[in-house]
mmCIF file of C-alpha atoms in Angstrom:
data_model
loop_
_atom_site.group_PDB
_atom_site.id
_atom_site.type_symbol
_atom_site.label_atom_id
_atom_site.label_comp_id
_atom_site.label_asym_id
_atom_site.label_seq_id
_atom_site.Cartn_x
_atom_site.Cartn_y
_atom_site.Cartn_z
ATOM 1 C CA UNK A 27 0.000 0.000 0.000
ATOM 2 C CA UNK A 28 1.460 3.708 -1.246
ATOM 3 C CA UNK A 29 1.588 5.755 1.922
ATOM 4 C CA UNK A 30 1.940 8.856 0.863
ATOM 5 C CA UNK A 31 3.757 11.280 2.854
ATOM 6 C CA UNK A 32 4.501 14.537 0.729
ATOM 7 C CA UNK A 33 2.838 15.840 -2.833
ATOM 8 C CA UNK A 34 3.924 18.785 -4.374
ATOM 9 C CA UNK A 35 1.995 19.942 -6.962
ATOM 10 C CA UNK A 36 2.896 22.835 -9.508
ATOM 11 C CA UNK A 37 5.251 24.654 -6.885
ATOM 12 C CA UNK A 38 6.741 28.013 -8.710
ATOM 13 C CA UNK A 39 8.815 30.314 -6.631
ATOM 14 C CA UNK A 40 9.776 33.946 -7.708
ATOM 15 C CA UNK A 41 12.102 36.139 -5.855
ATOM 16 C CA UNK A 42 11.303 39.735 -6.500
ATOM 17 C CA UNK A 43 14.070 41.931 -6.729
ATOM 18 C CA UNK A 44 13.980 45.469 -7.091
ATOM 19 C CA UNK A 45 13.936 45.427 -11.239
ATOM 20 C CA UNK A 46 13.251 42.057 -11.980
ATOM 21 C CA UNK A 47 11.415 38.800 -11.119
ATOM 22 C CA UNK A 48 13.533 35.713 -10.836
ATOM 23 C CA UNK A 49 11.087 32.512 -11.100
ATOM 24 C CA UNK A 50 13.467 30.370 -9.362
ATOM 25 C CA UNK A 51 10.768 27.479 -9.431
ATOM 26 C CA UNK A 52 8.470 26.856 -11.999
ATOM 27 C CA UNK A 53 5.592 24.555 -11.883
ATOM 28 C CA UNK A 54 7.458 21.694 -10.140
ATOM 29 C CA UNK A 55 5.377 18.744 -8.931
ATOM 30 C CA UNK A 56 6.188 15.098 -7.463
ATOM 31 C CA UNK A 57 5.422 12.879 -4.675
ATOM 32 C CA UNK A 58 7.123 10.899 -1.681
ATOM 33 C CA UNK A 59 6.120 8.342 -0.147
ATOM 34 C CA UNK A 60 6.950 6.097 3.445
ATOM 35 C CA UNK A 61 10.293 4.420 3.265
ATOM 36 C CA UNK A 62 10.899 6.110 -0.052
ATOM 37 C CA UNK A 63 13.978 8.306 -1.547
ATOM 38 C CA UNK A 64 13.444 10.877 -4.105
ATOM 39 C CA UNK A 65 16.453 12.101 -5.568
ATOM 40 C CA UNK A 66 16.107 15.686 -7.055
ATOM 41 C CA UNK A 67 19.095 16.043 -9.430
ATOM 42 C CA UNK A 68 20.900 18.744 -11.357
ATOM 43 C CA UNK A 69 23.549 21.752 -11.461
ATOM 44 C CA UNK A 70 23.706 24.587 -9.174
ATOM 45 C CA UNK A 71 21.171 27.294 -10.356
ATOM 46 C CA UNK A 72 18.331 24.647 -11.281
ATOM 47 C CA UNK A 73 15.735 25.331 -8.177
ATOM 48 C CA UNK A 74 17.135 22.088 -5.949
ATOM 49 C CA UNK A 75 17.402 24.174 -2.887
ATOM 50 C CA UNK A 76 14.351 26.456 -3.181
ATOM 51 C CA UNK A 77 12.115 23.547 -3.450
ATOM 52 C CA UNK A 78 13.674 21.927 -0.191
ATOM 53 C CA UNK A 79 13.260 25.358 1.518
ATOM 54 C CA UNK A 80 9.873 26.072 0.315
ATOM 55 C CA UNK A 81 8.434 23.113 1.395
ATOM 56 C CA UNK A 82 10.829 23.793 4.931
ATOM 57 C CA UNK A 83 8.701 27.200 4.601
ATOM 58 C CA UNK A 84 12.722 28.772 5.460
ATOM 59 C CA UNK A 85 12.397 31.225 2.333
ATOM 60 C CA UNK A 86 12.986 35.080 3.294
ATOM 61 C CA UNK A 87 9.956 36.628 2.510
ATOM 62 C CA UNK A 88 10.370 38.580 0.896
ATOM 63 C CA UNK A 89 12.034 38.781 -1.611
ATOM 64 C CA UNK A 90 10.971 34.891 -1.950
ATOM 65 C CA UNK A 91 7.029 34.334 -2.600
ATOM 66 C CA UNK A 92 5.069 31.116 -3.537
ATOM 67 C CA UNK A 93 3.089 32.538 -6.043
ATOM 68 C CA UNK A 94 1.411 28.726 -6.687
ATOM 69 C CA UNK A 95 1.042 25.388 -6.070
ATOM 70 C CA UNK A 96 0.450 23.122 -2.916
ATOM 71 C CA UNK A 97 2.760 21.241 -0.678
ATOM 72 C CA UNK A 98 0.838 18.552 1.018
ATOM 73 C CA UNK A 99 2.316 16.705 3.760
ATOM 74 C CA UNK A 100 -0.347 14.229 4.017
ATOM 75 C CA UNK A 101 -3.160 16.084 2.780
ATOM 76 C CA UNK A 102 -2.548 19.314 4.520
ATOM 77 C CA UNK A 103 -1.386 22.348 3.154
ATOM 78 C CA UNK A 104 1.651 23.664 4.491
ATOM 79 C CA UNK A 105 1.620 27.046 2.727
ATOM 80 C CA UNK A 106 -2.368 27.373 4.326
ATOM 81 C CA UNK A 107 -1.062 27.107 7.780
ATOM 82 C CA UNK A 108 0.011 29.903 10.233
ATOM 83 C CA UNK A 109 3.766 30.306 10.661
ATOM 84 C CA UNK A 110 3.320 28.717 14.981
ATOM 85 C CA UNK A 111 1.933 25.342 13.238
ATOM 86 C CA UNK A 112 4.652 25.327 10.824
ATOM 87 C CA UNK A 113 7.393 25.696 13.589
ATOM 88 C CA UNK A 114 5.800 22.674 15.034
ATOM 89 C CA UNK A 115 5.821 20.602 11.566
ATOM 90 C CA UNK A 116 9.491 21.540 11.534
ATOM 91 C CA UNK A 117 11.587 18.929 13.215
ATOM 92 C CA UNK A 118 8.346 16.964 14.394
ATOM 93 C CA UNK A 119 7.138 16.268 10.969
ATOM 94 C CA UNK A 120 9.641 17.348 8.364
ATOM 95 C CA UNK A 121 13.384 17.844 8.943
ATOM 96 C CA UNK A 122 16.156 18.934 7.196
ATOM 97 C CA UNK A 123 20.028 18.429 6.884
ATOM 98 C CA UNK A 124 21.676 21.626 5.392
ATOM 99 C CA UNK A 125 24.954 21.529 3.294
ATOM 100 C CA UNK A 126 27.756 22.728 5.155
ATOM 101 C CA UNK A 127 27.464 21.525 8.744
ATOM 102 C CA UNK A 128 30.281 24.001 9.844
ATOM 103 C CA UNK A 129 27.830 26.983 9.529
ATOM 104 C CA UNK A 130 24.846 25.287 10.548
ATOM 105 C CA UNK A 131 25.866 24.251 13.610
ATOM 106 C CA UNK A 132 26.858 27.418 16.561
ATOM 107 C CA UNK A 133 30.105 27.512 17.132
ATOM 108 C CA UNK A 134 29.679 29.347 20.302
ATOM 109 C CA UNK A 135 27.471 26.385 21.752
ATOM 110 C CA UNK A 136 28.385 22.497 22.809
ATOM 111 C CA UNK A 137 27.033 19.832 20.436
ATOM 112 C CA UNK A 138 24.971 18.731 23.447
ATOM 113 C CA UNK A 139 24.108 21.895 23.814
ATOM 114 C CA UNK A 140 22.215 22.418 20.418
ATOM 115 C CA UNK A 141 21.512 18.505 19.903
ATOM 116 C CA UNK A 142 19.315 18.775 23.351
ATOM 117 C CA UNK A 143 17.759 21.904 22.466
ATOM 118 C CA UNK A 144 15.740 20.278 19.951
ATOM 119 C CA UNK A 145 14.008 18.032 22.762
ATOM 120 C CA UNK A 146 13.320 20.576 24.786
ATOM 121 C CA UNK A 147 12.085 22.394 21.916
ATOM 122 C CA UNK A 148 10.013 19.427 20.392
ATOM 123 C CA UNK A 149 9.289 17.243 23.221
ATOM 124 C CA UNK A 150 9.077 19.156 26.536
ATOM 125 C CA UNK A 151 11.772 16.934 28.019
ATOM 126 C CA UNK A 152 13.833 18.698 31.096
ATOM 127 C CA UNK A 153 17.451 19.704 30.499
ATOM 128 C CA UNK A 154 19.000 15.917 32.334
ATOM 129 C CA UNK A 155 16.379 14.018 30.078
ATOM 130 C CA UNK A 156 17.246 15.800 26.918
ATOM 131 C CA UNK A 157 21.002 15.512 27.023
ATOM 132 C CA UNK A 158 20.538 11.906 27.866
ATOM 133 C CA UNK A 159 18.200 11.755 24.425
ATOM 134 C CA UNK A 160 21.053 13.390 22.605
ATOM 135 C CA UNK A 161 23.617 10.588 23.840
ATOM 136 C CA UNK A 162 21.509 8.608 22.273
ATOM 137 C CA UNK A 163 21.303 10.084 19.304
ATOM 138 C CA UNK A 164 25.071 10.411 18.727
ATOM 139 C CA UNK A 165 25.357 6.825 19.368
ATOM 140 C CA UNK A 166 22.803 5.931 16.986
ATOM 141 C CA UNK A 167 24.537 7.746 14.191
ATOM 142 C CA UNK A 168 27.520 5.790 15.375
ATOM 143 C CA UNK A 169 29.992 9.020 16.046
ATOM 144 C CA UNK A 170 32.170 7.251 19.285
ATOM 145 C CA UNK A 171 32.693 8.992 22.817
ATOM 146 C CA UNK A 172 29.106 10.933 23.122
ATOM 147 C CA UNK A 173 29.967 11.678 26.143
ATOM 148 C CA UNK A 174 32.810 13.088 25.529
ATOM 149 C CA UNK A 175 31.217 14.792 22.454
ATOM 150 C CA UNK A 176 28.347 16.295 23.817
ATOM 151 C CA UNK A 177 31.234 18.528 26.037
ATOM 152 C CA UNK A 178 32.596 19.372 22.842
ATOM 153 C CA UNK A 179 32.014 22.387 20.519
ATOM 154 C CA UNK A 180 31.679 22.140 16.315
ATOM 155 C CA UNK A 181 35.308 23.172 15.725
ATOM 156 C CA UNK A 182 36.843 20.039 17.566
ATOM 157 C CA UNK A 183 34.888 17.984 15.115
ATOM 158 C CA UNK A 184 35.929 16.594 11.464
ATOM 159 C CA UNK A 185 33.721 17.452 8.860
ATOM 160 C CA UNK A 186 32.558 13.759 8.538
ATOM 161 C CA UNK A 187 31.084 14.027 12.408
ATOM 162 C CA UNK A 188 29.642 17.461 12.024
ATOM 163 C CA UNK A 189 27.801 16.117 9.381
ATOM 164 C CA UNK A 190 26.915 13.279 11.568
ATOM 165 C CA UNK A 191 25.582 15.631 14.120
ATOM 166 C CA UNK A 192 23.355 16.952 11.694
ATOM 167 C CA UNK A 193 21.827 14.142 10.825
ATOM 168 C CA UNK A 194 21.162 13.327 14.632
ATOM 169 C CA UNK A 195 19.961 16.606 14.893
ATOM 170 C CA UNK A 196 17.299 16.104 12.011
ATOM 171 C CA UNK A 197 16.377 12.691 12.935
ATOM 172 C CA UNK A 198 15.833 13.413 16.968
ATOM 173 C CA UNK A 199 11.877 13.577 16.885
ATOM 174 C CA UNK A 200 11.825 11.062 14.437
ATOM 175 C CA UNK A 201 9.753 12.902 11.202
ATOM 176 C CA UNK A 202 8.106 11.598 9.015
ATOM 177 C CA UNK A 203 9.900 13.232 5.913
ATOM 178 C CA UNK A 204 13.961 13.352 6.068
ATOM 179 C CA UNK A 205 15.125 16.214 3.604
ATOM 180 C CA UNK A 206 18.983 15.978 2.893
ATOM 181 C CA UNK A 207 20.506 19.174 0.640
ATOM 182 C CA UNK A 208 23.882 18.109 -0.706
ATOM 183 C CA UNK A 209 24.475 16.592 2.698
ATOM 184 C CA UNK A 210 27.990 14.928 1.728
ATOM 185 C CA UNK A 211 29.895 18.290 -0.193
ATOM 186 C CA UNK A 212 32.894 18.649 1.106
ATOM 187 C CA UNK A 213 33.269 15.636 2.177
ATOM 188 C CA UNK A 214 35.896 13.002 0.941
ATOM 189 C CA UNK A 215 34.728 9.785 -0.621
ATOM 190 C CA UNK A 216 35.210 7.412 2.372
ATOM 191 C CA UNK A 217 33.543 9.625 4.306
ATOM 192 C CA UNK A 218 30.847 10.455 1.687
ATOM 193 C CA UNK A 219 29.945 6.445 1.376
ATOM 194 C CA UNK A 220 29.841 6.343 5.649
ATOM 195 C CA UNK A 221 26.932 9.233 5.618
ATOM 196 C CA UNK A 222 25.018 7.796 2.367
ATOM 197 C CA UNK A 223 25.270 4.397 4.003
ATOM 198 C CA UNK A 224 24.124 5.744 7.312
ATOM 199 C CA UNK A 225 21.372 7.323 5.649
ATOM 200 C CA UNK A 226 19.998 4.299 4.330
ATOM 201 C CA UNK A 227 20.262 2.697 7.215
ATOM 202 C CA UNK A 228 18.125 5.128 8.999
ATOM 203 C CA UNK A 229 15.639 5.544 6.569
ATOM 204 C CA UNK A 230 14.944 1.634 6.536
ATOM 205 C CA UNK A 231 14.749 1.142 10.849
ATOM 206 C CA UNK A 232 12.691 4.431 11.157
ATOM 207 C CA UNK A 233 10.851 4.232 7.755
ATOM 208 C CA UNK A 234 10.980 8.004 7.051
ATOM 209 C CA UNK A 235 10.676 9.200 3.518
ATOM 210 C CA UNK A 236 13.575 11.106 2.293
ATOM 211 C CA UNK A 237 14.370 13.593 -0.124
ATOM 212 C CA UNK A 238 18.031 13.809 -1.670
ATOM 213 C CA UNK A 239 19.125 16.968 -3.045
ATOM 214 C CA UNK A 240 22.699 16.735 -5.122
ATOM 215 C CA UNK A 241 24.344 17.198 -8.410
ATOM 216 C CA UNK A 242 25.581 13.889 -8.229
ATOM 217 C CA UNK A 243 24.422 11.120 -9.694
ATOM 218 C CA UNK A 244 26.622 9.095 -8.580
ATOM 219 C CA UNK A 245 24.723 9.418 -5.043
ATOM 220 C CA UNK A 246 21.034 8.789 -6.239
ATOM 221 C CA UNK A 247 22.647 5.084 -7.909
ATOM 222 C CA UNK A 248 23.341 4.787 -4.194
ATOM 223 C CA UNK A 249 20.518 6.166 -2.128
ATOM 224 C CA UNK A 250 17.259 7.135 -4.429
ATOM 225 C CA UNK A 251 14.055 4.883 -5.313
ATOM 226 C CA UNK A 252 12.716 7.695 -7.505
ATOM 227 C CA UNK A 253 14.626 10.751 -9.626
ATOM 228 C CA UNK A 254 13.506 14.323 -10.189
ATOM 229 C CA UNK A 255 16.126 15.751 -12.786
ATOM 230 C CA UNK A 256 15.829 19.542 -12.259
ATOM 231 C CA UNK A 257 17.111 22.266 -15.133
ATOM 232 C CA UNK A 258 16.247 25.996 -14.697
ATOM 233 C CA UNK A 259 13.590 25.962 -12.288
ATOM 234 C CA UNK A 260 11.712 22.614 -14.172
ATOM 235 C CA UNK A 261 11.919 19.057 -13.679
ATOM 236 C CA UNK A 262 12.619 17.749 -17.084
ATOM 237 C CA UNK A 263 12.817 14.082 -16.182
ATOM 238 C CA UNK A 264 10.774 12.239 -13.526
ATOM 239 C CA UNK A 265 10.866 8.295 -13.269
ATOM 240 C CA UNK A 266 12.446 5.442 -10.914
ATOM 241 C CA UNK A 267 16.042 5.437 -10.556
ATOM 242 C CA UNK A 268 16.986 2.507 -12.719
ATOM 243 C CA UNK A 269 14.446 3.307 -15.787
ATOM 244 C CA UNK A 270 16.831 6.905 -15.131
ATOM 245 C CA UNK A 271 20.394 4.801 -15.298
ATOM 246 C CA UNK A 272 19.769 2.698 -17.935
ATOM 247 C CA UNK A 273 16.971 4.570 -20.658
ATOM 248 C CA UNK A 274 17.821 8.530 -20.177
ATOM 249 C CA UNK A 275 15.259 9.700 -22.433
ATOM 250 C CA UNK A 276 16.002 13.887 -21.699
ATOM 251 C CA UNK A 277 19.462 14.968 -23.218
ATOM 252 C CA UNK A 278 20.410 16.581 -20.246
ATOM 253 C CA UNK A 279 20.067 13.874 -18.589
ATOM 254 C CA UNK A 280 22.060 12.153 -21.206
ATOM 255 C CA UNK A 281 24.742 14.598 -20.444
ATOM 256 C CA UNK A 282 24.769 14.288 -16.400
ATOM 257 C CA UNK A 283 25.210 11.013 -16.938
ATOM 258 C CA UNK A 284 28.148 11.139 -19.479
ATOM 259 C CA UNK A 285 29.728 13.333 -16.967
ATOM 260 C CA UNK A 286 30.384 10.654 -14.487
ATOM 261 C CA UNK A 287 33.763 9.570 -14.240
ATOM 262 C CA UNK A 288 34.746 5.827 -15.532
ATOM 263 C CA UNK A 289 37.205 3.192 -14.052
ATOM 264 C CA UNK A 290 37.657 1.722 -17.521
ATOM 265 C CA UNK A 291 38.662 5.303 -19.050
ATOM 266 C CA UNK A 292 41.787 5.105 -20.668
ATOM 267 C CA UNK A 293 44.294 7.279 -18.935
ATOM 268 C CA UNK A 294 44.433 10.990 -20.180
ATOM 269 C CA UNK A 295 40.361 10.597 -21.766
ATOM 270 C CA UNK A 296 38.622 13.727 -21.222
ATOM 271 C CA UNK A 297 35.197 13.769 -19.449
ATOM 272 C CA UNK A 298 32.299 14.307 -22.008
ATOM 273 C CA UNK A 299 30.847 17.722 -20.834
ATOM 274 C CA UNK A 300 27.612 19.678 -21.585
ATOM 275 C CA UNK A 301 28.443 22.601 -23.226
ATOM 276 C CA UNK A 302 27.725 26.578 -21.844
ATOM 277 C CA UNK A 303 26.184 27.558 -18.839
ATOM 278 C CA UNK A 304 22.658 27.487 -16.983
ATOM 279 C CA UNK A 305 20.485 30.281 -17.789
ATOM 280 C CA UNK A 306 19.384 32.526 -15.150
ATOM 281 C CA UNK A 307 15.780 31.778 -15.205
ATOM 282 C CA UNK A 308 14.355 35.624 -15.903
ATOM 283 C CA UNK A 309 16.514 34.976 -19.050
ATOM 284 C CA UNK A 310 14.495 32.478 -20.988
ATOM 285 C CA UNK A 311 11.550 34.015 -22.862
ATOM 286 C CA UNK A 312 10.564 31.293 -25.326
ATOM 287 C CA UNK A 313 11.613 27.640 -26.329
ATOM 288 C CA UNK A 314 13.034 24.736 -24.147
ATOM 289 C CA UNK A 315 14.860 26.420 -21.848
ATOM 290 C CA UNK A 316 17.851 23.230 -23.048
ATOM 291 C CA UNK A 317 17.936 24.817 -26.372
ATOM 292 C CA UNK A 318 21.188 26.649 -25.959
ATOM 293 C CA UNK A 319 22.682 23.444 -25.017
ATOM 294 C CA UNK A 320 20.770 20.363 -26.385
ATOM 295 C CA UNK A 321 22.500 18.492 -29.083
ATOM 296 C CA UNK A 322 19.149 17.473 -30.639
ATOM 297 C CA UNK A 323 17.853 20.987 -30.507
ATOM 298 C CA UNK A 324 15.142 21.594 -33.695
ATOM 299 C CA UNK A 325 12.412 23.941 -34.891
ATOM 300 C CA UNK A 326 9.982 23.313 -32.361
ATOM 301 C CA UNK A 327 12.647 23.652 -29.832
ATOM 302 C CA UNK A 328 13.411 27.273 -30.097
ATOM 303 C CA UNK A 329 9.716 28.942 -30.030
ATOM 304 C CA UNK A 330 7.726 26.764 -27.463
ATOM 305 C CA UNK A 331 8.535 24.963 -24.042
ATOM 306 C CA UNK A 332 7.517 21.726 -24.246
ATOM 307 C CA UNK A 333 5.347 20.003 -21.516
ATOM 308 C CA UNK A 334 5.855 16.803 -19.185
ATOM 309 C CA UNK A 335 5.324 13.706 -22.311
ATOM 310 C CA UNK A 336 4.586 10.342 -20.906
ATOM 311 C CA UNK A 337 7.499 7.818 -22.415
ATOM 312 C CA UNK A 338 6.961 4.237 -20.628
ATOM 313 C CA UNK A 339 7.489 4.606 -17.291
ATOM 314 C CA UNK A 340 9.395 8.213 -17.374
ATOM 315 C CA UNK A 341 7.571 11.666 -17.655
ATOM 316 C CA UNK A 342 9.927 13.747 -19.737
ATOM 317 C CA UNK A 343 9.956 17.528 -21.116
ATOM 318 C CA UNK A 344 11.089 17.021 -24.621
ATOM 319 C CA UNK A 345 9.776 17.820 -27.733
ATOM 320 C CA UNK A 346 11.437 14.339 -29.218
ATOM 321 C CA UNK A 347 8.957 12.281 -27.807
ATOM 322 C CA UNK A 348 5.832 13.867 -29.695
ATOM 323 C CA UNK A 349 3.732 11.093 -31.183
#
């Protein structure tokens, strides 16, 4: 049975600056379900982050405004609810882990410090009961000591445990909906593999649903069920992870994939890249906003944005697939 947990539906997102209007996000829908990874894929500039934080409702406002759409988190709308239930849905409900644990954590305060806070926050617990809880949780995101490291501030960690914290941190009331934003930059590969692993791990004894945010695909082989490939503020590709690995249909997903380094390259072989730049997206005015650098680009290409095609088990925004 499909226990739904999150559905965005046509989510767009303009920041309003003081001569122009950026829509960062631009009719973006999909779905997440219990014990389920989406991974929402693409290059920096493509909406990945917006979408986490508008659904996180952590968008300055303004400039930011949601100027449509619903996010549902099990049929309620979180953009219909006053900004005290929405504190509550944060960390009870939906959590996040941000991208560079170095800044999100205070340097000024003890990891037991701000791990505890959230129980007190969350769960009423007393000061004793909630530093006790946050043992816990830095033993069940397997970073050794806790007792030592709940003394400890963010500095006297590696990057690898910071990041570790911030997972404990997210997972600590146990939500329903895990949302990870790049959670492994920065980190080295070892390191990378221990959080992705521990992760999954998570996700499967506390059945969450989880959202992965990266420009790697490399990660969503590892972690995702489903893929959201993201370009300019749209999601140009939308099926399960394997239909996405081994029939791309979009060419930019063609390309992301292409871009993934090789053990069997021959020594000195250049990556295959995709050519030029993202567009800003107050820059595109008409046509796939690909065009400028699809391969396959044609007529229909350069005067009219094509929608979301059904193509077997993929939903993909290319005017190649018109019957």
């Amino acid at each position: 049975m499909n226990h739904e947990i999150l559905k965005v539906n046509d989510l767009a997102v303009h920041f309003h600056l003081e001569k122009r209007i950026i829509p960062a996000v631009d009719g973006v829908s999909f779905s997440v379900s219990k014990g389920e990874t989406l991974g929402i894929v693409g290059e920096s500039g493509c909406g990945k982050s917006v979408t986490a934080l508008s659904i996180m409702r952590l968008l300055p406002s303004p400039p930011a405004k949601v100027v449509k759409g619903e996010i549902l988190l099990k049929g309620k709308n979180l953009l219909n609810i006053s900004d005290e239930e929405m504190r509550k849905v944060r960390g009870n409900n939906i959590s996040m882990i941000f991208q560079e644990p170095m800044t999100s954590l205070n340097p000024v305060f003890t990891i037991g410090h701000q791990l505890s806070e959230v129980f007190m926050q969350h769960q009423d617990l007393s000061k004793k009961e909630a530093l006790s809880k946050a043992v816990e949780m830095l033993k069940l995101v397997k970073i050794p000591l806790p007792e030592k490291r709940i003394k400890q501030y963010p500095h006297h960690l590696s990057g690898g445990m910071r990041q570790r914290v911030m997972i404990a941190m997210a997972l600590a009331c146990s939500p329903e909906l895990l949302i990870a934003d790049e959670p492994t930059t920065a980190l080295d590969v070892t390191i990378e593999a221990q959080i992705l692993e521990l992760i999954n791990e998570l996700k499967e004894r506390t059945g969450s649903a989880v959202i992965m945010i990266t420009h790697d695909l490399g990660v969503v082989a590892e972690v995702a069920d489903k893929v959201a490939v993201m370009y300019a503020g749209r999601i140009v590709e939308y099926a399960d992870v394997y239909t996405i690995f081994n029939t791309p249909k979009h060419p930019y997903t063609m390309g992301l994939l292409e871009a993934i380094p090789d053990i069997d390259m021959s020594r000195g072989q250049r990556l295959k890249e995709i050519q030029g730049l993202v567009p800003s997206p107050d820059e595109i005015r008409e046509g796939c906003r690909f065009r400028t650098r699809c391969e396959y680009v044609r007529g229909e290409c350069m005067v009219e944005e094509p929608p979301l095609f059904q193509e077997g088990s993929s939903l993909v925004r290319c005017w190649n697939f018109v019957k």
